[in-house]
């Protein structure tokens, strides 16, 4: 094979190699960009899911707090009613005791 033909073939091979390398670099850049976009989408989705879970937990906690609040109020009302009932039952005794003390004080002065 004559030298000019060999030289032309080498130049063609080098040009073809340069094109293959350039194409590979473009594909690599596209893959990297695609991976970045996918990673960003994944991060965004994870953030949204975390926010939603946090909202659900907060709502559950609020419901539990409200239920506990209602229970405490109800229990307090029952205890108040019991104390009022006990006080009413002891009112007569207290009045009698105060009258006895008053009578003793009056008798002591006379």
PDB file of C-alpha atoms in Angstrom, residues 17-85:
ATOM      1  CA  UNK A  17     -11.568   8.218  16.955  1.00  0.00           C
ATOM      2  CA  UNK A  18     -11.937  11.931  17.735  1.00  0.00           C
ATOM      3  CA  UNK A  19     -15.607  11.769  16.711  1.00  0.00           C
ATOM      4  CA  UNK A  20     -16.165   8.665  18.847  1.00  0.00           C
ATOM      5  CA  UNK A  21     -14.510  10.365  21.828  1.00  0.00           C
ATOM      6  CA  UNK A  22     -16.534  13.556  21.317  1.00  0.00           C
ATOM      7  CA  UNK A  23     -19.764  11.543  21.092  1.00  0.00           C
ATOM      8  CA  UNK A  24     -18.831   9.570  24.215  1.00  0.00           C
ATOM      9  CA  UNK A  25     -18.126  12.819  26.085  1.00  0.00           C
ATOM     10  CA  UNK A  26     -21.513  14.257  25.009  1.00  0.00           C
ATOM     11  CA  UNK A  27     -23.270  11.082  26.134  1.00  0.00           C
ATOM     12  CA  UNK A  28     -21.400  11.145  29.442  1.00  0.00           C
ATOM     13  CA  UNK A  29     -22.420  14.774  30.036  1.00  0.00           C
ATOM     14  CA  UNK A  30     -26.036  13.924  29.205  1.00  0.00           C
ATOM     15  CA  UNK A  31     -25.987  10.972  31.607  1.00  0.00           C
ATOM     16  CA  UNK A  32     -24.465  13.085  34.359  1.00  0.00           C
ATOM     17  CA  UNK A  33     -27.081  15.800  33.811  1.00  0.00           C
ATOM     18  CA  UNK A  34     -29.844  13.208  33.742  1.00  0.00           C
ATOM     19  CA  UNK A  35     -28.518  11.662  36.970  1.00  0.00           C
ATOM     20  CA  UNK A  36     -28.426  15.101  38.613  1.00  0.00           C
ATOM     21  CA  UNK A  37     -32.017  15.793  37.581  1.00  0.00           C
ATOM     22  CA  UNK A  38     -33.122  12.394  38.833  1.00  0.00           C
ATOM     23  CA  UNK A  39     -31.296  12.935  42.125  1.00  0.00           C
ATOM     24  CA  UNK A  40     -32.955  16.332  42.536  1.00  0.00           C
ATOM     25  CA  UNK A  41     -36.377  14.811  41.832  1.00  0.00           C
ATOM     26  CA  UNK A  42     -35.672  12.081  44.380  1.00  0.00           C
ATOM     27  CA  UNK A  43     -34.608  14.658  46.992  1.00  0.00           C
ATOM     28  CA  UNK A  44     -37.718  16.739  46.321  1.00  0.00           C
ATOM     29  CA  UNK A  45     -39.966  13.702  46.584  1.00  0.00           C
ATOM     30  CA  UNK A  46     -38.280  12.643  49.843  1.00  0.00           C
ATOM     31  CA  UNK A  47     -38.693  16.171  51.224  1.00  0.00           C
ATOM     32  CA  UNK A  48     -42.385  16.218  50.305  1.00  0.00           C
ATOM     33  CA  UNK A  49     -42.917  12.797  51.867  1.00  0.00           C
ATOM     34  CA  UNK A  50     -41.110  13.888  55.031  1.00  0.00           C
ATOM     35  CA  UNK A  51     -43.243  17.041  55.248  1.00  0.00           C
ATOM     36  CA  UNK A  52     -46.417  15.009  54.775  1.00  0.00           C
ATOM     37  CA  UNK A  53     -45.365  12.529  57.458  1.00  0.00           C
ATOM     38  CA  UNK A  54     -44.534  15.395  59.813  1.00  0.00           C
ATOM     39  CA  UNK A  55     -47.977  16.922  59.191  1.00  0.00           C
ATOM     40  CA  UNK A  56     -49.643  13.585  59.884  1.00  0.00           C
ATOM     41  CA  UNK A  57     -47.663  13.107  63.109  1.00  0.00           C
ATOM     42  CA  UNK A  58     -48.494  16.634  64.219  1.00  0.00           C
ATOM     43  CA  UNK A  59     -52.182  16.097  63.520  1.00  0.00           C
ATOM     44  CA  UNK A  60     -52.120  12.795  65.429  1.00  0.00           C
ATOM     45  CA  UNK A  61     -50.384  14.491  68.353  1.00  0.00           C
ATOM     46  CA  UNK A  62     -52.943  17.305  68.336  1.00  0.00           C
ATOM     47  CA  UNK A  63     -55.787  14.789  68.359  1.00  0.00           C
ATOM     48  CA  UNK A  64     -54.182  12.908  71.263  1.00  0.00           C
ATOM     49  CA  UNK A  65     -53.669  16.161  73.179  1.00  0.00           C
ATOM     50  CA  UNK A  66     -57.271  17.207  72.571  1.00  0.00           C
ATOM     51  CA  UNK A  67     -58.532  13.801  73.747  1.00  0.00           C
ATOM     52  CA  UNK A  68     -56.374  14.048  76.882  1.00  0.00           C
ATOM     53  CA  UNK A  69     -57.602  17.602  77.478  1.00  0.00           C
ATOM     54  CA  UNK A  70     -61.210  16.464  77.230  1.00  0.00           C
ATOM     55  CA  UNK A  71     -60.512  13.562  79.605  1.00  0.00           C
ATOM     56  CA  UNK A  72     -58.860  15.851  82.169  1.00  0.00           C
ATOM     57  CA  UNK A  73     -61.711  18.376  81.955  1.00  0.00           C
ATOM     58  CA  UNK A  74     -64.284  15.619  82.344  1.00  0.00           C
ATOM     59  CA  UNK A  75     -62.442  14.120  85.302  1.00  0.00           C
ATOM     60  CA  UNK A  76     -62.110  17.564  86.895  1.00  0.00           C
ATOM     61  CA  UNK A  77     -65.837  18.191  86.499  1.00  0.00           C
ATOM     62  CA  UNK A  78     -66.641  14.831  88.109  1.00  0.00           C
ATOM     63  CA  UNK A  79     -64.331  15.581  91.027  1.00  0.00           C
ATOM     64  CA  UNK A  80     -65.845  19.059  91.422  1.00  0.00           C
ATOM     65  CA  UNK A  81     -69.326  17.557  91.501  1.00  0.00           C
ATOM     66  CA  UNK A  82     -68.220  15.014  94.118  1.00  0.00           C
ATOM     67  CA  UNK A  83     -66.649  17.751  96.251  1.00  0.00           C
ATOM     68  CA  UNK A  84     -69.786  19.889  95.957  1.00  0.00           C
ATOM     69  CA  UNK A  85     -71.912  16.914  96.945  1.00  0.00           C
TER      70      UNK A  85
END
